[in-house]
PDB file of C-alpha atoms and ligand atoms in Angstrom:
ATOM      1  CA  MET A  85      -1.826   0.519  20.121  1.00 85.00           C
ATOM      2  CA  LYS A  86      -0.667   2.492  17.091  1.00 93.00           C
ATOM      3  CA  ASP A  87       0.156   1.420  13.572  1.00 98.00           C
ATOM      4  CA  GLU A  88       3.877   0.964  13.157  1.00 98.00           C
ATOM      5  CA  ILE A  89       6.609  -0.911  11.340  1.00 98.00           C
ATOM      6  CA  VAL A  90       9.437  -2.666  13.147  1.00 98.00           C
ATOM      7  CA  ILE A  91      12.635  -3.519  11.278  1.00 98.00           C
ATOM      8  CA  ALA A  92      14.949  -6.238  12.581  1.00 98.00           C
ATOM      9  CA  GLU A  93      17.812  -8.551  11.653  1.00 97.00           C
ATOM     10  CA  ALA A  94      18.310 -12.176  12.625  1.00 97.00           C
ATOM     11  CA  LEU A  95      20.408 -15.279  11.979  1.00 95.00           C
ATOM     12  CA  ASP A  96      23.704 -13.355  12.179  1.00 94.00           C
ATOM     13  CA  GLY A  97      22.437 -10.617   9.909  1.00 95.00           C
ATOM     14  CA  GLN A  98      21.508 -13.020   7.120  1.00 95.00           C
ATOM     15  CA  VAL A  99      17.821 -12.228   7.209  1.00 96.00           C
ATOM     16  CA  ARG A 100      16.193  -8.821   7.341  1.00 97.00           C
ATOM     17  CA  ILE A 101      12.692  -8.647   8.817  1.00 98.00           C
ATOM     18  CA  HIS A 102       9.873  -6.106   8.623  1.00 98.00           C
ATOM     19  CA  ALA A 103       6.685  -6.478  10.660  1.00 98.00           C
ATOM     20  CA  ALA A 104       3.779  -4.063  10.461  1.00 98.00           C
ATOM     21  CA  ARG A 105       0.558  -3.309  12.233  1.00 98.00           C
ATOM     22  CA  THR A 106      -1.776  -1.459   9.835  1.00 98.00           C
ATOM     23  CA  THR A 107      -5.200  -1.904  11.475  1.00 98.00           C
ATOM     24  CA  ASP A 108      -5.892   1.847  11.728  1.00 98.00           C
ATOM     25  CA  ILE A 109      -4.714   2.610   8.168  1.00 98.00           C
ATOM     26  CA  VAL A 110      -6.867  -0.160   6.702  1.00 98.00           C
ATOM     27  CA  SER A 111      -9.876   0.906   8.827  1.00 98.00           C
ATOM     28  CA  GLU A 112      -9.528   4.457   7.544  1.00 97.00           C
ATOM     29  CA  ALA A 113      -9.244   3.246   3.944  1.00 97.00           C
ATOM     30  CA  ARG A 114     -12.294   1.021   4.337  1.00 97.00           C
ATOM     31  CA  GLU A 115     -14.396   3.886   5.693  1.00 96.00           C
ATOM     32  CA  LEU A 116     -13.261   6.478   3.141  1.00 96.00           C
ATOM     33  CA  HIS A 117     -13.854   4.139   0.205  1.00 96.00           C
ATOM     34  CA  HIS A 118     -16.943   2.407   1.672  1.00 96.00           C
ATOM     35  CA  CYS A 119     -15.352  -0.985   1.001  1.00 96.00           C
ATOM     36  CA  LEU A 120     -17.170  -4.287   1.299  1.00 97.00           C
ATOM     37  CA  PRO A 121     -15.066  -7.004   2.982  1.00 97.00           C
ATOM     38  CA  THR A 122     -13.196  -8.533   0.013  1.00 97.00           C
ATOM     39  CA  SER A 123     -12.361  -5.134  -1.447  1.00 98.00           C
ATOM     40  CA  ALA A 124     -11.274  -3.965   2.034  1.00 98.00           C
ATOM     41  CA  ALA A 125      -8.958  -6.973   2.374  1.00 98.00           C
ATOM     42  CA  ALA A 126      -7.479  -6.503  -1.107  1.00 98.00           C
ATOM     43  CA  LEU A 127      -6.820  -2.793  -0.597  1.00 98.00           C
ATOM     44  CA  GLY A 128      -5.601  -3.399   2.975  1.00 98.00           C
ATOM     45  CA  ARG A 129      -3.040  -5.985   1.902  1.00 98.00           C
ATOM     46  CA  VAL A 130      -1.643  -3.692  -0.811  1.00 98.00           C
ATOM     47  CA  LEU A 131      -1.533  -0.730   1.615  1.00 98.00           C
ATOM     48  CA  THR A 132       0.321  -2.877   4.170  1.00 98.00           C
ATOM     49  CA  VAL A 133       3.113  -4.093   1.891  1.00 98.00           C
ATOM     50  CA  THR A 134       3.445  -0.637   0.331  1.00 98.00           C
ATOM     51  CA  ALA A 135       3.810   0.869   3.828  1.00 98.00           C
ATOM     52  CA  ILE A 136       6.552  -1.662   4.587  1.00 98.00           C
ATOM     53  CA  MET A 137       8.371  -0.789   1.358  1.00 97.00           C
ATOM     54  CA  GLY A 138       8.024   2.903   2.247  1.00 97.00           C
ATOM     55  CA  SER A 139       9.804   2.268   5.550  1.00 97.00           C
ATOM     56  CA  ASP A 140      13.006   1.513   3.622  1.00 95.00           C
ATOM     57  CA  LEU A 141      13.041   4.899   1.867  1.00 94.00           C
ATOM     58  CA  LYS A 142      15.870   7.153   3.007  1.00 91.00           C
ATOM     59  CA  ASN A 143      14.174  10.558   2.752  1.00 92.00           C
ATOM     60  CA  ALA A 144      10.740  11.846   3.729  1.00 92.00           C
ATOM     61  CA  ASP A 145       9.927  13.072   0.199  1.00 91.00           C
ATOM     62  CA  GLU A 146      10.728   9.790  -1.537  1.00 94.00           C
ATOM     63  CA  LYS A 147       7.772   7.656  -2.572  1.00 96.00           C
ATOM     64  CA  THR A 148       6.931   4.104  -3.475  1.00 97.00           C
ATOM     65  CA  THR A 149       3.767   3.132  -5.345  1.00 97.00           C
ATOM     66  CA  SER A 150       2.278  -0.291  -6.062  1.00 98.00           C
ATOM     67  CA  ILE A 151      -0.276  -0.899  -8.793  1.00 98.00           C
ATOM     68  CA  PHE A 152      -2.171  -4.185  -9.138  1.00 98.00           C
ATOM     69  CA  ASN A 153      -3.873  -4.559 -12.503  1.00 98.00           C
ATOM     70  CA  GLY A 154      -5.246  -8.090 -12.482  1.00 98.00           C
ATOM     71  CA  HIS A 155      -8.464  -7.539 -14.448  1.00 98.00           C
ATOM     72  CA  GLY A 156     -10.557  -9.097 -11.689  1.00 98.00           C
ATOM     73  CA  PRO A 157     -13.833  -7.588 -10.430  1.00 98.00           C
ATOM     74  CA  ALA A 158     -11.961  -5.326  -7.963  1.00 98.00           C
ATOM     75  CA  GLY A 159     -10.236  -3.513 -10.821  1.00 98.00           C
ATOM     76  CA  THR A 160      -7.039  -1.578 -10.230  1.00 98.00           C
ATOM     77  CA  VAL A 161      -5.709  -1.449  -6.673  1.00 98.00           C
ATOM     78  CA  LEU A 162      -3.127   1.251  -6.010  1.00 98.00           C
ATOM     79  CA  ALA A 163      -1.250   2.289  -2.885  1.00 98.00           C
ATOM     80  CA  THR A 164       1.490   4.797  -2.277  1.00 98.00           C
ATOM     81  CA  ALA A 165       3.723   5.486   0.734  1.00 98.00           C
ATOM     82  CA  ASP A 166       6.375   8.103   1.425  1.00 96.00           C
ATOM     83  CA  GLY A 167       9.520   8.068   3.529  1.00 96.00           C
ATOM     84  CA  ALA A 168       7.754   9.909   6.358  1.00 97.00           C
ATOM     85  CA  GLY A 169       5.306   7.064   7.011  1.00 97.00           C
ATOM     86  CA  ASN A 170       2.307   8.505   5.158  1.00 98.00           C
ATOM     87  CA  VAL A 171       0.249   5.910   3.323  1.00 98.00           C
ATOM     88  CA  LYS A 172      -2.795   6.165   1.024  1.00 98.00           C
ATOM     89  CA  GLY A 173      -4.487   4.169  -1.703  1.00 98.00           C
ATOM     90  CA  PHE A 174      -7.644   3.266  -3.558  1.00 98.00           C
ATOM     91  CA  ILE A 175      -9.457   0.381  -5.193  1.00 98.00           C
ATOM     92  CA  ALA A 176     -11.418   0.847  -8.433  1.00 97.00           C
ATOM     93  CA  ASN A 177     -14.356  -1.265  -7.249  1.00 98.00           C
ATOM     94  CA  PRO A 178     -14.940  -1.144  -3.472  1.00 97.00           C
ATOM     95  CA  ASN A 179     -18.063  -3.330  -3.726  1.00 97.00           C
ATOM     96  CA  VAL A 180     -16.572  -6.828  -3.969  1.00 97.00           C
ATOM     97  CA  TYR A 181     -17.711  -9.312  -1.338  1.00 96.00           C
ATOM     98  CA  SER A 182     -16.861 -12.858  -2.385  1.00 95.00           C
ATOM     99  CA  VAL A 183     -15.828 -15.770  -0.216  1.00 95.00           C
ATOM    100  CA  ARG A 184     -13.861 -18.907  -1.119  1.00 94.00           C
ATOM    101  CA  THR A 185     -15.200 -22.377  -0.391  1.00 93.00           C
ATOM    102  CA  ASP A 186     -12.879 -22.552   2.656  1.00 91.00           C
ATOM    103  CA  GLY A 187     -14.570 -19.466   4.138  1.00 88.00           C
ATOM    104  CA  HIS A 188     -11.730 -16.998   3.482  1.00 92.00           C
ATOM    105  CA  LEU A 189     -12.309 -13.775   1.577  1.00 95.00           C
ATOM    106  CA  ALA A 190     -11.582 -14.396  -2.114  1.00 97.00           C
ATOM    107  CA  VAL A 191      -8.920 -11.707  -2.571  1.00 97.00           C
ATOM    108  CA  GLY A 192      -7.165 -13.554  -5.406  1.00 97.00           C
ATOM    109  CA  ASP A 193     -10.383 -13.805  -7.398  1.00 97.00           C
ATOM    110  CA  ALA A 194     -11.202 -10.147  -6.703  1.00 98.00           C
ATOM    111  CA  ILE A 195      -7.850  -8.857  -7.949  1.00 98.00           C
ATOM    112  CA  GLY A 196      -7.492 -11.456 -10.685  1.00 98.00           C
ATOM    113  CA  THR A 197      -4.365 -12.946 -12.239  1.00 96.00           C
ATOM    114  CA  ASP A 198      -4.648 -11.689 -15.807  1.00 97.00           C
ATOM    115  CA  GLY A 199      -2.231  -8.815 -15.433  1.00 98.00           C
ATOM    116  CA  THR A 200       0.631  -7.298 -13.552  1.00 98.00           C
ATOM    117  CA  LEU A 201       2.040  -5.786 -10.377  1.00 98.00           C
ATOM    118  CA  THR A 202       4.060  -2.649 -11.014  1.00 98.00           C
ATOM    119  CA  VAL A 203       6.184  -1.020  -8.316  1.00 97.00           C
ATOM    120  CA  ILE A 204       7.465   2.520  -8.825  1.00 96.00           C
ATOM    121  CA  ARG A 205      10.101   4.028  -6.539  1.00 92.00           C
ATOM    122  CA  ASP A 206      10.400   7.774  -6.871  1.00 90.00           C
ATOM    123  CA  MET A 207      13.600   9.053  -5.276  1.00 84.00           C
ATOM    124  CA  GLY A 208      13.012  12.707  -6.102  1.00 77.00           C
ATOM    125  CA  LEU A 209      15.447  14.010  -8.686  1.00 70.00           C
ATOM    126  CA  LYS A 210      16.544  10.819 -10.407  1.00 74.00           C
ATOM    127  CA  GLU A 211      14.375   8.932 -12.875  1.00 83.00           C
ATOM    128  CA  PRO A 212      11.848   6.816 -10.974  1.00 87.00           C
ATOM    129  CA  PHE A 213      12.740   3.135 -10.814  1.00 89.00           C
ATOM    130  CA  SER A 214       9.963   0.843 -11.900  1.00 93.00           C
ATOM    131  CA  GLY A 215       9.580  -2.918 -12.070  1.00 95.00           C
ATOM    132  CA  THR A 216       6.705  -5.037 -13.351  1.00 97.00           C
ATOM    133  CA  VAL A 217       5.945  -8.723 -12.850  1.00 97.00           C
ATOM    134  CA  ASN A 218       3.054 -10.920 -13.918  1.00 98.00           C
ATOM    135  CA  LEU A 219       0.581 -11.654 -11.151  1.00 98.00           C
ATOM    136  CA  GLN A 220       0.897 -15.160  -9.692  1.00 97.00           C
ATOM    137  CA  THR A 221      -2.228 -15.627  -7.556  1.00 97.00           C
ATOM    138  CA  GLY A 222      -3.673 -12.139  -7.017  1.00 97.00           C
ATOM    139  CA  GLU A 223      -3.511 -12.875  -3.284  1.00 97.00           C
ATOM    140  CA  VAL A 224      -1.018  -9.980  -2.929  1.00 98.00           C
ATOM    141  CA  GLY A 225       1.556 -11.603  -0.589  1.00 97.00           C
ATOM    142  CA  GLU A 226       2.678 -14.184  -3.131  1.00 97.00           C
ATOM    143  CA  ASP A 227       2.711 -11.565  -5.873  1.00 98.00           C
ATOM    144  CA  TYR A 228       5.041  -9.335  -3.870  1.00 98.00           C
ATOM    145  CA  ALA A 229       7.262 -12.310  -2.973  1.00 97.00           C
ATOM    146  CA  TYR A 230       7.609 -13.009  -6.690  1.00 97.00           C
ATOM    147  CA  TYR A 231       8.290  -9.314  -7.371  1.00 97.00           C
ATOM    148  CA  PHE A 232      11.028  -9.077  -4.694  1.00 96.00           C
ATOM    149  CA  THR A 233      12.714 -12.232  -5.952  1.00 93.00           C
ATOM    150  CA  LEU A 234      12.539 -11.453  -9.652  1.00 94.00           C
ATOM    151  CA  SER A 235      12.782  -7.683  -9.821  1.00 92.00           C
ATOM    152  CA  GLU A 236      14.942  -6.896  -6.785  1.00 90.00           C
ATOM    153  CA  GLN A 237      16.849 -10.187  -6.503  1.00 90.00           C
ATOM    154  CA  LYS A 238      15.774 -10.581  -2.865  1.00 91.00           C
ATOM    155  CA  PRO A 239      14.282 -14.004  -2.105  1.00 91.00           C
ATOM    156  CA  SER A 240      11.440 -13.102   0.251  1.00 95.00           C
ATOM    157  CA  VAL A 241       8.663 -14.491   2.361  1.00 95.00           C
ATOM    158  CA  VAL A 242       5.655 -12.157   2.421  1.00 97.00           C
ATOM    159  CA  SER A 243       2.797 -12.759   4.824  1.00 97.00           C
ATOM    160  CA  VAL A 244       0.102 -10.113   4.784  1.00 98.00           C
ATOM    161  CA  GLY A 245      -3.480 -10.200   5.982  1.00 97.00           C
ATOM    162  CA  VAL A 246      -6.586  -8.298   6.906  1.00 97.00           C
ATOM    163  CA  LEU A 247      -9.125  -9.792   9.316  1.00 97.00           C
ATOM    164  CA  VAL A 248     -12.607  -8.419   8.669  1.00 95.00           C
ATOM    165  CA  ASP A 249     -15.432  -8.911  11.201  1.00 91.00           C
ATOM    166  CA  GLN A 250     -19.012  -9.801  10.348  1.00 82.00           C
ATOM    167  CA  ASN A 251     -20.075  -6.168  10.215  1.00 87.00           C
ATOM    168  CA  GLY A 252     -17.295  -5.357   7.779  1.00 90.00           C
ATOM    169  CA  GLY A 253     -15.079  -3.662  10.383  1.00 95.00           C
ATOM    170  CA  ILE A 254     -11.321  -4.286  10.427  1.00 97.00           C
ATOM    171  CA  ARG A 255     -10.313  -6.448  13.422  1.00 97.00           C
ATOM    172  CA  GLY A 256      -6.646  -6.671  12.566  1.00 97.00           C
ATOM    173  CA  ALA A 257      -4.330  -5.928   9.674  1.00 98.00           C
ATOM    174  CA  GLY A 258      -0.616  -6.363   9.284  1.00 98.00           C
ATOM    175  CA  GLY A 259       2.292  -7.881   7.482  1.00 98.00           C
ATOM    176  CA  LEU A 260       5.502  -9.784   8.034  1.00 98.00           C
ATOM    177  CA  ILE A 261       8.224  -9.858   5.406  1.00 98.00           C
ATOM    178  CA  PHE A 262      11.591 -11.508   5.667  1.00 95.00           C
ATOM    179  CA  GLN A 263      14.304 -11.358   3.090  1.00 95.00           C
ATOM    180  CA  MET A 264      17.549 -13.312   2.822  1.00 92.00           C
ATOM    181  CA  ILE A 265      20.737 -11.449   2.072  1.00 90.00           C
ATOM    182  CA  PRO A 266      22.534 -12.594  -1.110  1.00 85.00           C
ATOM    183  CA  TYR A 267      24.752 -15.643  -0.469  1.00 87.00           C
ATOM    184  CA  ALA A 268      22.981 -16.528   2.772  1.00 90.00           C
ATOM    185  CA  SER A 269      24.236 -19.778   4.326  1.00 93.00           C
ATOM    186  CA  GLU A 270      22.426 -23.083   3.864  1.00 93.00           C
ATOM    187  CA  GLU A 271      21.708 -23.103   7.613  1.00 94.00           C
ATOM    188  CA  ALA A 272      20.035 -19.690   7.468  1.00 93.00           C
ATOM    189  CA  ILE A 273      17.956 -20.668   4.448  1.00 92.00           C
ATOM    190  CA  SER A 274      16.748 -23.888   6.026  1.00 94.00           C
ATOM    191  CA  ALA A 275      16.029 -22.085   9.322  1.00 94.00           C
ATOM    192  CA  CYS A 276      13.769 -19.696   7.389  1.00 93.00           C
ATOM    193  CA  GLU A 277      12.092 -22.576   5.592  1.00 93.00           C
ATOM    194  CA  GLN A 278      11.350 -24.131   8.988  1.00 95.00           C
ATOM    195  CA  ILE A 279       9.825 -20.874  10.229  1.00 95.00           C
ATOM    196  CA  VAL A 280       7.548 -20.616   7.188  1.00 95.00           C
ATOM    197  CA  THR A 281       5.964 -23.971   8.055  1.00 95.00           C
ATOM    198  CA  LYS A 282       5.095 -22.643  11.531  1.00 94.00           C
ATOM    199  CA  MET A 283       3.720 -19.245  10.553  1.00 95.00           C
ATOM    200  CA  ARG A 284       0.193 -18.236  11.537  1.00 95.00           C
ATOM    201  CA  PRO A 285      -1.852 -15.551   9.756  1.00 95.00           C
ATOM    202  CA  VAL A 286      -0.389 -12.205  10.779  1.00 97.00           C
ATOM    203  CA  SER A 287      -3.846 -10.574  10.938  1.00 96.00           C
ATOM    204  CA  ALA A 288      -4.889 -13.092  13.617  1.00 96.00           C
ATOM    205  CA  LEU A 289      -1.754 -12.309  15.666  1.00 97.00           C
ATOM    206  CA  ILE A 290      -2.492  -8.577  15.432  1.00 97.00           C
ATOM    207  CA  ASP A 291      -6.126  -9.241  16.400  1.00 96.00           C
ATOM    208  CA  GLU A 292      -4.852 -11.072  19.515  1.00 97.00           C
ATOM    209  CA  GLY A 293      -3.049  -7.873  20.489  1.00 96.00           C
ATOM    210  CA  LYS A 294       0.500  -8.830  19.527  1.00 97.00           C
ATOM    211  CA  THR A 295       2.800  -5.963  18.569  1.00 97.00           C
ATOM    212  CA  PRO A 296       4.986  -6.135  15.438  1.00 98.00           C
ATOM    213  CA  GLU A 297       8.032  -6.613  17.697  1.00 98.00           C
ATOM    214  CA  GLU A 298       6.351  -9.523  19.486  1.00 98.00           C
ATOM    215  CA  ILE A 299       5.493 -11.098  16.137  1.00 98.00           C
ATOM    216  CA  ILE A 300       9.138 -10.900  15.048  1.00 98.00           C
ATOM    217  CA  LYS A 301      10.311 -12.440  18.367  1.00 97.00           C
ATOM    218  CA  LEU A 302       7.764 -15.213  18.011  1.00 97.00           C
ATOM    219  CA  TYR A 303       9.606 -16.551  14.964  1.00 97.00           C
ATOM    220  CA  PHE A 304      13.090 -15.104  15.515  1.00 96.00           C
ATOM    221  CA  PRO A 305      13.623 -15.045  19.324  1.00 96.00           C
ATOM    222  CA  ASP A 306      17.205 -13.739  18.929  1.00 94.00           C
ATOM    223  CA  ALA A 307      16.359 -10.975  16.430  1.00 97.00           C
ATOM    224  CA  ASP A 308      18.052  -7.602  16.834  1.00 98.00           C
ATOM    225  CA  ILE A 309      15.408  -4.895  16.693  1.00 98.00           C
ATOM    226  CA  LEU A 310      16.828  -2.062  14.575  1.00 97.00           C
ATOM    227  CA  GLU A 311      14.004   0.471  14.257  1.00 97.00           C
ATOM    228  CA  HIS A 312      10.408   1.342  15.116  1.00 97.00           C
ATOM    229  CA  LYS A 313       8.658   3.575  12.571  1.00 97.00           C
ATOM    230  CA  GLU A 314       5.220   5.146  12.943  1.00 97.00           C
ATOM    231  CA  ILE A 315       2.926   4.942   9.936  1.00 98.00           C
ATOM    232  CA  ARG A 316      -0.443   6.546   9.285  1.00 98.00           C
ATOM    233  CA  TRP A 317      -3.118   7.142   6.654  1.00 98.00           C
ATOM    234  CA  TYR A 318      -2.543  10.602   5.213  1.00 97.00           C
ATOM    235  CA  CYS A 319      -3.714  12.012   1.904  1.00 95.00           C
ATOM    236  CA  GLY A 320      -2.392  15.580   1.888  1.00 93.00           C
ATOM    237  CA  CYS A 321      -4.644  16.794  -0.915  1.00 95.00           C
ATOM    238  CA  SER A 322      -5.940  20.377  -0.894  1.00 95.00           C
ATOM    239  CA  HIS A 323      -7.973  22.896  -2.869  1.00 94.00           C
ATOM    240  CA  ASP A 324      -4.727  24.451  -4.144  1.00 92.00           C
ATOM    241  CA  HIS A 325      -3.369  21.071  -5.206  1.00 91.00           C
ATOM    242  CA  PHE A 326      -6.389  20.419  -7.436  1.00 93.00           C
ATOM    243  CA  LYS A 327      -6.381  24.001  -8.713  1.00 91.00           C
ATOM    244  CA  GLU A 328      -2.868  23.326  -9.990  1.00 90.00           C
ATOM    245  CA  ALA A 329      -4.125  20.100 -11.535  1.00 90.00           C
ATOM    246  CA  LEU A 330      -6.875  22.026 -13.364  1.00 91.00           C
ATOM    247  CA  ALA A 331      -4.175  24.161 -14.963  1.00 90.00           C
ATOM    248  CA  THR A 332      -2.923  21.064 -16.779  1.00 91.00           C
ATOM    249  CA  LEU A 333      -6.215  20.803 -18.693  1.00 90.00           C
ATOM    250  CA  LYS A 334      -6.449  22.093 -22.245  1.00 92.00           C
ATOM    251  CA  ASP A 335      -7.594  25.719 -22.658  1.00 91.00           C
ATOM    252  CA  SER A 336     -10.600  24.589 -24.692  1.00 91.00           C
ATOM    253  CA  ASP A 337     -11.724  22.218 -21.930  1.00 91.00           C
ATOM    254  CA  LEU A 338     -11.400  24.926 -19.289  1.00 91.00           C
ATOM    255  CA  GLN A 339     -13.266  27.387 -21.513  1.00 91.00           C
ATOM    256  CA  GLU A 340     -16.062  24.877 -21.977  1.00 91.00           C
ATOM    257  CA  MET A 341     -16.385  24.475 -18.193  1.00 90.00           C
ATOM    258  CA  ILE A 342     -16.431  28.264 -17.759  1.00 91.00           C
ATOM    259  CA  ASP A 343     -19.053  28.677 -20.472  1.00 91.00           C
ATOM    260  CA  ASP A 344     -21.486  26.184 -18.994  1.00 89.00           C
ATOM    261  CA  GLY A 345     -21.400  28.245 -15.773  1.00 88.00           C
ATOM    262  CA  LYS A 346     -21.647  25.316 -13.370  1.00 89.00           C
ATOM    263  CA  GLY A 347     -18.074  25.415 -12.119  1.00 89.00           C
ATOM    264  CA  ALA A 348     -16.249  22.159 -11.506  1.00 91.00           C
ATOM    265  CA  GLU A 349     -16.250  19.503  -8.839  1.00 93.00           C
ATOM    266  CA  ILE A 350     -13.266  17.221  -8.315  1.00 93.00           C
ATOM    267  CA  THR A 351     -13.217  14.227  -5.976  1.00 93.00           C
ATOM    268  CA  CYS A 352      -9.855  13.083  -4.636  1.00 95.00           C
ATOM    269  CA  GLN A 353      -9.454   9.450  -5.645  1.00 94.00           C
ATOM    270  CA  TYR A 354      -7.476   8.657  -2.468  1.00 95.00           C
ATOM    271  CA  CYS A 355      -9.641  10.179   0.265  1.00 94.00           C
ATOM    272  CA  SER A 356     -12.948  11.001  -1.493  1.00 91.00           C
ATOM    273  CA  THR A 357     -12.835  14.669  -0.424  1.00 93.00           C
ATOM    274  CA  LYS A 358     -14.834  16.813  -2.842  1.00 94.00           C
ATOM    275  CA  TYR A 359     -13.414  20.137  -4.035  1.00 95.00           C
ATOM    276  CA  VAL A 360     -15.692  22.652  -5.705  1.00 95.00           C
ATOM    277  CA  PHE A 361     -14.382  25.331  -8.079  1.00 94.00           C
ATOM    278  CA  THR A 362     -16.531  28.269  -9.148  1.00 93.00           C
ATOM    279  CA  SER A 363     -16.580  29.588 -12.709  1.00 92.00           C
ATOM    280  CA  GLU A 364     -14.594  32.596 -11.434  1.00 92.00           C
ATOM    281  CA  GLU A 365     -11.883  30.300 -10.120  1.00 93.00           C
ATOM    282  CA  LEU A 366     -11.791  28.450 -13.428  1.00 93.00           C
ATOM    283  CA  GLU A 367     -11.312  31.777 -15.178  1.00 92.00           C
ATOM    284  CA  GLU A 368      -8.428  32.540 -12.808  1.00 91.00           C
ATOM    285  CA  VAL A 369      -6.858  29.190 -13.652  1.00 91.00           C
ATOM    286  CA  LEU A 370      -7.186  29.860 -17.378  1.00 90.00           C
ATOM    287  CA  LYS A 371      -5.708  33.364 -17.010  1.00 90.00           C
ATOM    288  CA  SER A 372      -2.840  32.139 -14.816  1.00 88.00           C
ATOM    289  CA  LYS A 373      -1.879  29.651 -17.535  1.00 83.00           C
ATOM    290  CA  HIS A 374      -1.119  32.608 -19.775  1.00 82.00           C
ATOM    291  CA  GLY A 375       0.752  34.616 -17.156  1.00 74.00           C
ATOM    292  CA  ALA A 376      -2.069  37.093 -16.498  1.00 55.00           C
TER     293      ALA A 376
HETATM  294 ZN1  LIG B 145      -7.233  13.379  -0.862  1.00 52.98          ZN
END
């Protein structure tokens, strides 16, 4: 089974539904960042909702980015997705492993609540749109629900989860979001409220082998399935990309790196790939800045 997002409509078009399987993306993220379970769950939840938001972008080169800054032990958690289904992200501290008294991973404590969730939507040429809300619980799902309601005026239910096994591997990861259209009928609203009371953790459903479409049909048997979209972990960084980034440094900083003769090493914060630049390359960068 592959990671994917399924988009659907139900209740006479009054509710729009997204369901995602993100087990492979979260597994890749966990391995690249060497995450302990609570950090893996925190990063995985943010990657999952960001991937779902990316599935609504119209063009492949548009991007959406989520940044959690809750001042908890996990530090900043950031994820970004584009309109082509590529998703990547990182967590400042991958070494958090804390468990709540009920046995669940303490994601809310790891992210913290003393801060904000910022969502940036970059549509290419126009100014990026950005919205910020205060964190509610740090559990991610509730924070996004609050963001969608407040910042995008879309009352939403957000269920997102990552099931981590005892060895730290990812057993299942996914998300289910449903959003009411403006002026939805009382019947549609109360039908959704009924569904919320019956919902099971989406990560457990994925772990049982249910597809995103099956998860939607479980709660909305009459849903119209509109689209299936493939999603994947993809960084896209390269030696050239970081060489261009070096050119944004100050001349004096570049000169200092050239003078010490050790070259430069840059690690991609998304995928941990290391790129090494020789002193000669640094000289090239410095020269190219001045059109030589
Ligand atoms: Zn990278």
